[in-house]
Amino acid sequence: MKTTGSVQTISKNIEAVKARLLALGEMRPGSLTRQYNVCGKPNCRCKDPEHPRRHGPYYKLSYAHKGKFTTQFIRKEALAQVRSELANYKKFRSLSAQWVDLALQLAKLKLTLLP
Ligand SMILES: [Zn+2]
């Protein structure tokens, strides 16, 4: 970890990270996957021996929270909202990591400045 900049510069950068965190919209953790399924109906298009056309796409959201792994299906109508929430969560994680990084730089620098 590089410690460049003065106490003032690092503090200013921390304030900038905080402002970006406050501006974040709705969020949720997880990752989206798309899948196509085969059904149970005999002679269905999804089981065509020549050109099988499986059903879908279906969108599945997976995430772990408090040690519990969860998956759920997401309706097409909710996709845009969920994608935006997932993107915000990534920003949240990235900004939190930046804050910790800056906080450690600041703490280290302050110790060197003690008389
Ligand atoms: Zn089918």
mmCIF file of N, CA and C and ligand atoms in Angstrom:
data_model
loop_
_atom_site.group_PDB
_atom_site.id
_atom_site.type_symbol
_atom_site.label_atom_id
_atom_site.label_comp_id
_atom_site.label_asym_id
_atom_site.label_seq_id
_atom_site.Cartn_x
_atom_site.Cartn_y
_atom_site.Cartn_z
ATOM 1 N N MET A 1 0.848 -1.213 0.000
ATOM 2 C CA MET A 1 0.000 0.000 0.000
ATOM 3 C C MET A 1 0.871 1.245 0.000
ATOM 4 N N LYS A 2 0.625 2.114 -0.923
ATOM 5 C CA LYS A 2 1.434 3.326 -0.990
ATOM 6 C C LYS A 2 0.837 4.407 -0.089
ATOM 7 N N THR A 3 1.713 5.093 0.591
ATOM 8 C CA THR A 3 1.239 6.202 1.423
ATOM 9 C C THR A 3 1.764 7.497 0.820
ATOM 10 N N THR A 4 0.966 8.044 -0.047
ATOM 11 C CA THR A 4 1.336 9.318 -0.657
ATOM 12 C C THR A 4 0.313 10.351 -0.222
ATOM 13 N N GLY A 5 0.736 11.572 -0.163
ATOM 14 C CA GLY A 5 -0.186 12.649 0.142
ATOM 15 C C GLY A 5 -0.179 13.020 1.602
ATOM 16 N N SER A 6 -0.690 14.179 1.854
ATOM 17 C CA SER A 6 -0.733 14.704 3.206
ATOM 18 C C SER A 6 -2.003 14.230 3.901
ATOM 19 N N VAL A 7 -2.067 14.503 5.196
ATOM 20 C CA VAL A 7 -3.278 14.195 5.954
ATOM 21 C C VAL A 7 -4.489 14.872 5.292
ATOM 22 N N GLN A 8 -4.278 16.105 4.856
ATOM 23 C CA GLN A 8 -5.390 16.846 4.247
ATOM 24 C C GLN A 8 -5.864 16.195 2.946
ATOM 25 N N THR A 9 -4.896 15.790 2.115
ATOM 26 C CA THR A 9 -5.255 15.165 0.833
ATOM 27 C C THR A 9 -6.020 13.863 1.062
ATOM 28 N N ILE A 10 -5.492 13.035 1.956
ATOM 29 C CA ILE A 10 -6.143 11.747 2.216
ATOM 30 C C ILE A 10 -7.537 11.978 2.801
ATOM 31 N N SER A 11 -7.651 12.912 3.738
ATOM 32 C CA SER A 11 -8.961 13.212 4.336
ATOM 33 C C SER A 11 -9.950 13.689 3.276
ATOM 34 N N LYS A 12 -9.443 14.503 2.343
ATOM 35 C CA LYS A 12 -10.308 15.005 1.275
ATOM 36 C C LYS A 12 -10.791 13.850 0.402
ATOM 37 N N ASN A 13 -9.880 12.906 0.120
ATOM 38 C CA ASN A 13 -10.257 11.739 -0.686
ATOM 39 C C ASN A 13 -11.286 10.877 0.034
ATOM 40 N N ILE A 14 -11.151 10.752 1.353
ATOM 41 C CA ILE A 14 -12.136 9.985 2.130
ATOM 42 C C ILE A 14 -13.506 10.655 2.040
ATOM 43 N N GLU A 15 -13.527 11.966 2.141
ATOM 44 C CA GLU A 15 -14.805 12.684 2.035
ATOM 45 C C GLU A 15 -15.442 12.458 0.667
ATOM 46 N N ALA A 16 -14.611 12.406 -0.374
ATOM 47 C CA ALA A 16 -15.129 12.174 -1.733
ATOM 48 C C ALA A 16 -15.742 10.778 -1.833
ATOM 49 N N VAL A 17 -15.091 9.780 -1.221
ATOM 50 C CA VAL A 17 -15.618 8.408 -1.223
ATOM 51 C C VAL A 17 -16.953 8.368 -0.479
ATOM 52 N N LYS A 18 -17.019 9.051 0.671
ATOM 53 C CA LYS A 18 -18.261 9.092 1.458
ATOM 54 C C LYS A 18 -19.399 9.702 0.647
ATOM 55 N N ALA A 19 -19.086 10.780 -0.084
ATOM 56 C CA ALA A 19 -20.123 11.444 -0.892
ATOM 57 C C ALA A 19 -20.653 10.507 -1.966
ATOM 58 N N ARG A 20 -19.740 9.739 -2.576
ATOM 59 C CA ARG A 20 -20.164 8.798 -3.621
ATOM 60 C C ARG A 20 -21.002 7.666 -3.011
ATOM 61 N N LEU A 21 -20.664 7.240 -1.800
ATOM 62 C CA LEU A 21 -21.451 6.203 -1.117
ATOM 63 C C LEU A 21 -22.870 6.691 -0.838
ATOM 64 N N LEU A 22 -22.958 7.952 -0.382
ATOM 65 C CA LEU A 22 -24.275 8.515 -0.067
ATOM 66 C C LEU A 22 -25.152 8.634 -1.304
ATOM 67 N N ALA A 23 -24.515 8.813 -2.453
ATOM 68 C CA ALA A 23 -25.261 9.020 -3.688
ATOM 69 C C ALA A 23 -25.723 7.709 -4.325
ATOM 70 N N LEU A 24 -25.272 6.579 -3.769
ATOM 71 C CA LEU A 24 -25.652 5.286 -4.352
ATOM 72 C C LEU A 24 -27.153 5.051 -4.239
ATOM 73 N N GLY A 25 -27.719 4.458 -5.269
ATOM 74 C CA GLY A 25 -29.134 4.114 -5.237
ATOM 75 C C GLY A 25 -29.345 2.748 -4.605
ATOM 76 N N GLU A 26 -30.470 2.144 -4.899
ATOM 77 C CA GLU A 26 -30.794 0.837 -4.328
ATOM 78 C C GLU A 26 -29.790 -0.210 -4.772
ATOM 79 N N MET A 27 -29.534 -1.160 -3.892
ATOM 80 C CA MET A 27 -28.553 -2.175 -4.220
ATOM 81 C C MET A 27 -28.941 -3.526 -3.659
ATOM 82 N N ARG A 28 -28.319 -4.528 -4.211
ATOM 83 C CA ARG A 28 -28.446 -5.879 -3.677
ATOM 84 C C ARG A 28 -27.269 -6.690 -4.198
ATOM 85 N N PRO A 29 -26.806 -7.664 -3.384
ATOM 86 C CA PRO A 29 -25.707 -8.503 -3.837
ATOM 87 C C PRO A 29 -26.225 -9.630 -4.729
ATOM 88 N N GLY A 30 -25.335 -10.195 -5.496
ATOM 89 C CA GLY A 30 -25.710 -11.364 -6.277
ATOM 90 C C GLY A 30 -25.190 -11.334 -7.685
ATOM 91 N N SER A 31 -25.423 -12.435 -8.394
ATOM 92 C CA SER A 31 -25.081 -12.474 -9.806
ATOM 93 C C SER A 31 -26.210 -13.141 -10.578
ATOM 94 N N LEU A 32 -26.426 -12.625 -11.771
ATOM 95 C CA LEU A 32 -27.513 -13.100 -12.626
ATOM 96 C C LEU A 32 -26.976 -14.112 -13.626
ATOM 97 N N THR A 33 -27.714 -15.202 -13.792
ATOM 98 C CA THR A 33 -27.370 -16.126 -14.867
ATOM 99 C C THR A 33 -28.621 -16.385 -15.694
ATOM 100 N N ARG A 34 -28.376 -16.693 -16.963
ATOM 101 C CA ARG A 34 -29.480 -16.953 -17.873
ATOM 102 C C ARG A 34 -29.488 -18.441 -18.175
ATOM 103 N N GLN A 35 -30.647 -19.032 -18.171
ATOM 104 C CA GLN A 35 -30.683 -20.450 -18.495
ATOM 105 C C GLN A 35 -31.890 -20.815 -19.354
ATOM 106 N N TYR A 36 -31.733 -21.930 -20.063
ATOM 107 C CA TYR A 36 -32.789 -22.479 -20.914
ATOM 108 C C TYR A 36 -33.111 -23.871 -20.395
ATOM 109 N N ASN A 37 -34.405 -24.175 -20.308
ATOM 110 C CA ASN A 37 -34.793 -25.445 -19.698
ATOM 111 C C ASN A 37 -35.483 -26.394 -20.673
ATOM 112 N N VAL A 38 -35.488 -27.655 -20.276
ATOM 113 C CA VAL A 38 -36.231 -28.705 -20.968
ATOM 114 C C VAL A 38 -37.407 -29.061 -20.071
ATOM 115 N N CYS A 39 -38.618 -29.210 -20.665
ATOM 116 C CA CYS A 39 -39.800 -29.474 -19.839
ATOM 117 C C CYS A 39 -40.138 -30.964 -19.825
ATOM 118 N N GLY A 40 -41.258 -31.307 -19.204
ATOM 119 C CA GLY A 40 -41.626 -32.705 -19.064
ATOM 120 C C GLY A 40 -42.586 -33.207 -20.133
ATOM 121 N N LYS A 41 -43.048 -32.283 -20.990
ATOM 122 C CA LYS A 41 -44.029 -32.688 -22.004
ATOM 123 C C LYS A 41 -43.378 -33.519 -23.099
ATOM 124 N N PRO A 42 -44.001 -34.681 -23.415
ATOM 125 C CA PRO A 42 -43.438 -35.456 -24.524
ATOM 126 C C PRO A 42 -43.687 -34.743 -25.858
ATOM 127 N N ASN A 43 -42.830 -34.945 -26.809
ATOM 128 C CA ASN A 43 -42.939 -34.359 -28.150
ATOM 129 C C ASN A 43 -42.904 -32.829 -28.152
ATOM 130 N N CYS A 44 -42.370 -32.242 -27.109
ATOM 131 C CA CYS A 44 -42.283 -30.776 -27.061
ATOM 132 C C CYS A 44 -41.112 -30.315 -27.927
ATOM 133 N N ARG A 45 -41.173 -29.054 -28.336
ATOM 134 C CA ARG A 45 -40.117 -28.501 -29.185
ATOM 135 C C ARG A 45 -38.736 -28.574 -28.513
ATOM 136 N N CYS A 46 -38.759 -28.620 -27.169
ATOM 137 C CA CYS A 46 -37.475 -28.645 -26.463
ATOM 138 C C CYS A 46 -36.815 -30.014 -26.556
ATOM 139 N N LYS A 47 -37.576 -31.020 -27.050
ATOM 140 C CA LYS A 47 -36.985 -32.366 -27.162
ATOM 141 C C LYS A 47 -36.879 -32.812 -28.618
ATOM 142 N N ASP A 48 -37.093 -31.882 -29.546
ATOM 143 C CA ASP A 48 -36.973 -32.209 -30.962
ATOM 144 C C ASP A 48 -35.591 -32.805 -31.233
ATOM 145 N N PRO A 49 -35.554 -34.028 -31.827
ATOM 146 C CA PRO A 49 -34.247 -34.682 -32.021
ATOM 147 C C PRO A 49 -33.353 -33.927 -33.007
ATOM 148 N N GLU A 50 -33.975 -33.235 -33.979
ATOM 149 C CA GLU A 50 -33.176 -32.518 -34.996
ATOM 150 C C GLU A 50 -32.750 -31.142 -34.489
ATOM 151 N N HIS A 51 -33.764 -30.343 -34.128
ATOM 152 C CA HIS A 51 -33.499 -28.951 -33.715
ATOM 153 C C HIS A 51 -34.186 -28.640 -32.392
ATOM 154 N N PRO A 52 -33.651 -29.147 -31.310
ATOM 155 C CA PRO A 52 -34.299 -28.877 -30.013
ATOM 156 C C PRO A 52 -34.233 -27.385 -29.675
ATOM 157 N N ARG A 53 -35.407 -26.841 -29.322
ATOM 158 C CA ARG A 53 -35.448 -25.432 -28.903
ATOM 159 C C ARG A 53 -35.928 -25.400 -27.462
ATOM 160 N N ARG A 54 -34.994 -25.195 -26.570
ATOM 161 C CA ARG A 54 -35.327 -25.244 -25.146
ATOM 162 C C ARG A 54 -36.079 -23.979 -24.718
ATOM 163 N N HIS A 55 -36.785 -24.091 -23.581
ATOM 164 C CA HIS A 55 -37.599 -22.977 -23.080
ATOM 165 C C HIS A 55 -36.730 -21.946 -22.368
ATOM 166 N N GLY A 56 -37.095 -20.730 -22.518
ATOM 167 C CA GLY A 56 -36.363 -19.668 -21.849
ATOM 168 C C GLY A 56 -36.170 -18.466 -22.758
ATOM 169 N N PRO A 57 -35.319 -17.542 -22.429
ATOM 170 C CA PRO A 57 -34.417 -17.626 -21.275
ATOM 171 C C PRO A 57 -35.117 -17.346 -19.932
ATOM 172 N N TYR A 58 -34.624 -18.013 -18.893
ATOM 173 C CA TYR A 58 -35.016 -17.713 -17.523
ATOM 174 C C TYR A 58 -33.811 -17.097 -16.820
ATOM 175 N N TYR A 59 -34.090 -16.118 -15.977
ATOM 176 C CA TYR A 59 -32.999 -15.431 -15.287
ATOM 177 C C TYR A 59 -33.004 -15.804 -13.816
ATOM 178 N N LYS A 60 -31.841 -16.213 -13.344
ATOM 179 C CA LYS A 60 -31.717 -16.677 -11.977
ATOM 180 C C LYS A 60 -30.712 -15.806 -11.242
ATOM 181 N N LEU A 61 -31.104 -15.352 -10.070
ATOM 182 C CA LEU A 61 -30.226 -14.536 -9.244
ATOM 183 C C LEU A 61 -29.707 -15.383 -8.091
ATOM 184 N N SER A 62 -28.390 -15.391 -7.902
ATOM 185 C CA SER A 62 -27.778 -16.158 -6.813
ATOM 186 C C SER A 62 -26.976 -15.226 -5.931
ATOM 187 N N TYR A 63 -27.090 -15.441 -4.641
ATOM 188 C CA TYR A 63 -26.277 -14.650 -3.721
ATOM 189 C C TYR A 63 -26.165 -15.355 -2.385
ATOM 190 N N ALA A 64 -25.126 -14.980 -1.646
ATOM 191 C CA ALA A 64 -24.936 -15.500 -0.295
ATOM 192 C C ALA A 64 -25.068 -14.331 0.662
ATOM 193 N N HIS A 65 -25.823 -14.547 1.728
ATOM 194 C CA HIS A 65 -25.989 -13.502 2.738
ATOM 195 C C HIS A 65 -26.062 -14.156 4.104
ATOM 196 N N LYS A 66 -25.247 -13.655 5.039
ATOM 197 C CA LYS A 66 -25.164 -14.213 6.391
ATOM 198 C C LYS A 66 -24.959 -15.727 6.346
ATOM 199 N N GLY A 67 -24.081 -16.131 5.462
ATOM 200 C CA GLY A 67 -23.727 -17.539 5.369
ATOM 201 C C GLY A 67 -24.747 -18.418 4.675
ATOM 202 N N LYS A 68 -25.825 -17.810 4.187
ATOM 203 C CA LYS A 68 -26.876 -18.605 3.545
ATOM 204 C C LYS A 68 -26.877 -18.314 2.044
ATOM 205 N N PHE A 69 -26.830 -19.385 1.252
ATOM 206 C CA PHE A 69 -26.819 -19.244 -0.199
ATOM 207 C C PHE A 69 -28.251 -19.321 -0.727
ATOM 208 N N THR A 70 -28.624 -18.365 -1.558
ATOM 209 C CA THR A 70 -29.992 -18.284 -2.061
ATOM 210 C C THR A 70 -30.002 -18.097 -3.574
ATOM 211 N N THR A 71 -30.958 -18.718 -4.232
ATOM 212 C CA THR A 71 -31.187 -18.416 -5.641
ATOM 213 C C THR A 71 -32.668 -18.154 -5.845
ATOM 214 N N GLN A 72 -32.981 -17.257 -6.757
ATOM 215 C CA GLN A 72 -34.378 -17.002 -7.076
ATOM 216 C C GLN A 72 -34.505 -16.615 -8.542
ATOM 217 N N PHE A 73 -35.666 -16.908 -9.094
ATOM 218 C CA PHE A 73 -35.903 -16.527 -10.471
ATOM 219 C C PHE A 73 -36.332 -15.064 -10.522
ATOM 220 N N ILE A 74 -35.905 -14.394 -11.574
ATOM 221 C CA ILE A 74 -36.223 -12.981 -11.757
ATOM 222 C C ILE A 74 -37.050 -12.843 -13.034
ATOM 223 N N ARG A 75 -38.202 -12.204 -12.894
ATOM 224 C CA ARG A 75 -39.052 -11.990 -14.071
ATOM 225 C C ARG A 75 -38.373 -11.013 -15.024
ATOM 226 N N LYS A 76 -38.660 -11.186 -16.310
ATOM 227 C CA LYS A 76 -38.077 -10.316 -17.338
ATOM 228 C C LYS A 76 -38.340 -8.845 -17.039
ATOM 229 N N GLU A 77 -39.537 -8.564 -16.509
ATOM 230 C CA GLU A 77 -39.944 -7.180 -16.231
ATOM 231 C C GLU A 77 -39.075 -6.542 -15.142
ATOM 232 N N ALA A 78 -38.475 -7.380 -14.300
ATOM 233 C CA ALA A 78 -37.684 -6.856 -13.177
ATOM 234 C C ALA A 78 -36.193 -6.809 -13.489
ATOM 235 N N LEU A 79 -35.812 -7.292 -14.684
ATOM 236 C CA LEU A 79 -34.386 -7.428 -15.006
ATOM 237 C C LEU A 79 -33.607 -6.120 -14.915
ATOM 238 N N ALA A 80 -34.151 -5.058 -15.513
ATOM 239 C CA ALA A 80 -33.431 -3.781 -15.545
ATOM 240 C C ALA A 80 -33.180 -3.278 -14.131
ATOM 241 N N GLN A 81 -34.213 -3.354 -13.287
ATOM 242 C CA GLN A 81 -34.094 -2.911 -11.901
ATOM 243 C C GLN A 81 -33.030 -3.732 -11.157
ATOM 244 N N VAL A 82 -33.105 -5.058 -11.300
ATOM 245 C CA VAL A 82 -32.162 -5.937 -10.599
ATOM 246 C C VAL A 82 -30.730 -5.685 -11.076
ATOM 247 N N ARG A 83 -30.556 -5.496 -12.394
ATOM 248 C CA ARG A 83 -29.208 -5.238 -12.924
ATOM 249 C C ARG A 83 -28.638 -3.950 -12.346
ATOM 250 N N SER A 84 -29.490 -2.944 -12.218
ATOM 251 C CA SER A 84 -29.042 -1.675 -11.657
ATOM 252 C C SER A 84 -28.672 -1.832 -10.182
ATOM 253 N N GLU A 85 -29.448 -2.620 -9.440
ATOM 254 C CA GLU A 85 -29.148 -2.861 -8.022
ATOM 255 C C GLU A 85 -27.845 -3.640 -7.857
ATOM 256 N N LEU A 86 -27.615 -4.604 -8.740
ATOM 257 C CA LEU A 86 -26.370 -5.383 -8.684
ATOM 258 C C LEU A 86 -25.167 -4.498 -8.970
ATOM 259 N N ALA A 87 -25.325 -3.593 -9.952
ATOM 260 C CA ALA A 87 -24.227 -2.675 -10.289
ATOM 261 C C ALA A 87 -23.934 -1.744 -9.119
ATOM 262 N N ASN A 88 -24.971 -1.274 -8.442
ATOM 263 C CA ASN A 88 -24.776 -0.398 -7.286
ATOM 264 C C ASN A 88 -24.075 -1.126 -6.140
ATOM 265 N N TYR A 89 -24.390 -2.397 -5.979
ATOM 266 C CA TYR A 89 -23.735 -3.160 -4.922
ATOM 267 C C TYR A 89 -22.238 -3.285 -5.196
ATOM 268 N N LYS A 90 -21.885 -3.493 -6.479
ATOM 269 C CA LYS A 90 -20.463 -3.563 -6.847
ATOM 270 C C LYS A 90 -19.772 -2.248 -6.544
ATOM 271 N N LYS A 91 -20.446 -1.132 -6.856
ATOM 272 C CA LYS A 91 -19.873 0.186 -6.555
ATOM 273 C C LYS A 91 -19.701 0.346 -5.051
ATOM 274 N N PHE A 92 -20.718 -0.104 -4.287
ATOM 275 C CA PHE A 92 -20.656 -0.027 -2.830
ATOM 276 C C PHE A 92 -19.432 -0.768 -2.294
ATOM 277 N N ARG A 93 -19.207 -1.985 -2.788
ATOM 278 C CA ARG A 93 -18.064 -2.773 -2.336
ATOM 279 C C ARG A 93 -16.752 -2.094 -2.697
ATOM 280 N N SER A 94 -16.698 -1.564 -3.911
ATOM 281 C CA SER A 94 -15.479 -0.914 -4.375
ATOM 282 C C SER A 94 -15.186 0.349 -3.558
ATOM 283 N N LEU A 95 -16.215 1.144 -3.303
ATOM 284 C CA LEU A 95 -16.037 2.373 -2.526
ATOM 285 C C LEU A 95 -15.657 2.059 -1.078
ATOM 286 N N SER A 96 -16.266 1.024 -0.502
ATOM 287 C CA SER A 96 -15.934 0.631 0.860
ATOM 288 C C SER A 96 -14.461 0.228 0.944
ATOM 289 N N ALA A 97 -14.000 -0.510 -0.058
ATOM 290 C CA ALA A 97 -12.601 -0.941 -0.077
ATOM 291 C C ALA A 97 -11.679 0.281 -0.196
ATOM 292 N N GLN A 98 -12.080 1.268 -1.017
ATOM 293 C CA GLN A 98 -11.281 2.491 -1.164
ATOM 294 C C GLN A 98 -11.206 3.245 0.160
ATOM 295 N N TRP A 99 -12.337 3.289 0.885
ATOM 296 C CA TRP A 99 -12.391 3.990 2.165
ATOM 297 C C TRP A 99 -11.419 3.335 3.157
ATOM 298 N N VAL A 100 -11.471 1.999 3.240
ATOM 299 C CA VAL A 100 -10.577 1.275 4.149
ATOM 300 C C VAL A 100 -9.120 1.528 3.773
ATOM 301 N N ASP A 101 -8.848 1.505 2.474
ATOM 302 C CA ASP A 101 -7.490 1.743 1.992
ATOM 303 C C ASP A 101 -6.999 3.124 2.436
ATOM 304 N N LEU A 102 -7.831 4.122 2.222
ATOM 305 C CA LEU A 102 -7.477 5.494 2.603
ATOM 306 C C LEU A 102 -7.379 5.635 4.119
ATOM 307 N N ALA A 103 -8.277 4.970 4.830
ATOM 308 C CA ALA A 103 -8.273 5.047 6.297
ATOM 309 C C ALA A 103 -6.964 4.485 6.853
ATOM 310 N N LEU A 104 -6.483 3.393 6.253
ATOM 311 C CA LEU A 104 -5.220 2.801 6.708
ATOM 312 C C LEU A 104 -4.044 3.725 6.405
ATOM 313 N N GLN A 105 -4.073 4.339 5.202
ATOM 314 C CA GLN A 105 -3.019 5.304 4.848
ATOM 315 C C GLN A 105 -2.981 6.444 5.847
ATOM 316 N N LEU A 106 -4.174 6.937 6.164
ATOM 317 C CA LEU A 106 -4.287 8.081 7.079
ATOM 318 C C LEU A 106 -3.784 7.703 8.470
ATOM 319 N N ALA A 107 -4.206 6.538 8.944
ATOM 320 C CA ALA A 107 -3.807 6.089 10.280
ATOM 321 C C ALA A 107 -2.287 5.939 10.368
ATOM 322 N N LYS A 108 -1.704 5.360 9.326
ATOM 323 C CA LYS A 108 -0.264 5.137 9.285
ATOM 324 C C LYS A 108 0.486 6.475 9.284
ATOM 325 N N LEU A 109 -0.015 7.373 8.429
ATOM 326 C CA LEU A 109 0.619 8.677 8.300
ATOM 327 C C LEU A 109 0.543 9.454 9.612
ATOM 328 N N LYS A 110 -0.600 9.402 10.281
ATOM 329 C CA LYS A 110 -0.765 10.136 11.543
ATOM 330 C C LYS A 110 0.205 9.635 12.610
ATOM 331 N N LEU A 111 0.468 8.318 12.598
ATOM 332 C CA LEU A 111 1.409 7.765 13.586
ATOM 333 C C LEU A 111 2.811 8.300 13.353
ATOM 334 N N THR A 112 3.194 8.476 12.073
ATOM 335 C CA THR A 112 4.536 8.987 11.776
ATOM 336 C C THR A 112 4.653 10.464 12.140
ATOM 337 N N LEU A 113 3.516 11.152 12.241
ATOM 338 C CA LEU A 113 3.533 12.584 12.511
ATOM 339 C C LEU A 113 3.520 12.898 14.013
ATOM 340 N N LEU A 114 3.382 11.830 14.825
ATOM 341 C CA LEU A 114 3.359 12.061 16.280
ATOM 342 C C LEU A 114 4.721 12.593 16.741
ATOM 343 N N PRO A 115 4.721 13.505 17.686
ATOM 344 C CA PRO A 115 5.989 14.055 18.173
ATOM 345 C C PRO A 115 6.796 12.999 18.937
HETATM 346 ZN ZN ZN B 1 -40.716 -28.302 -23.634
#
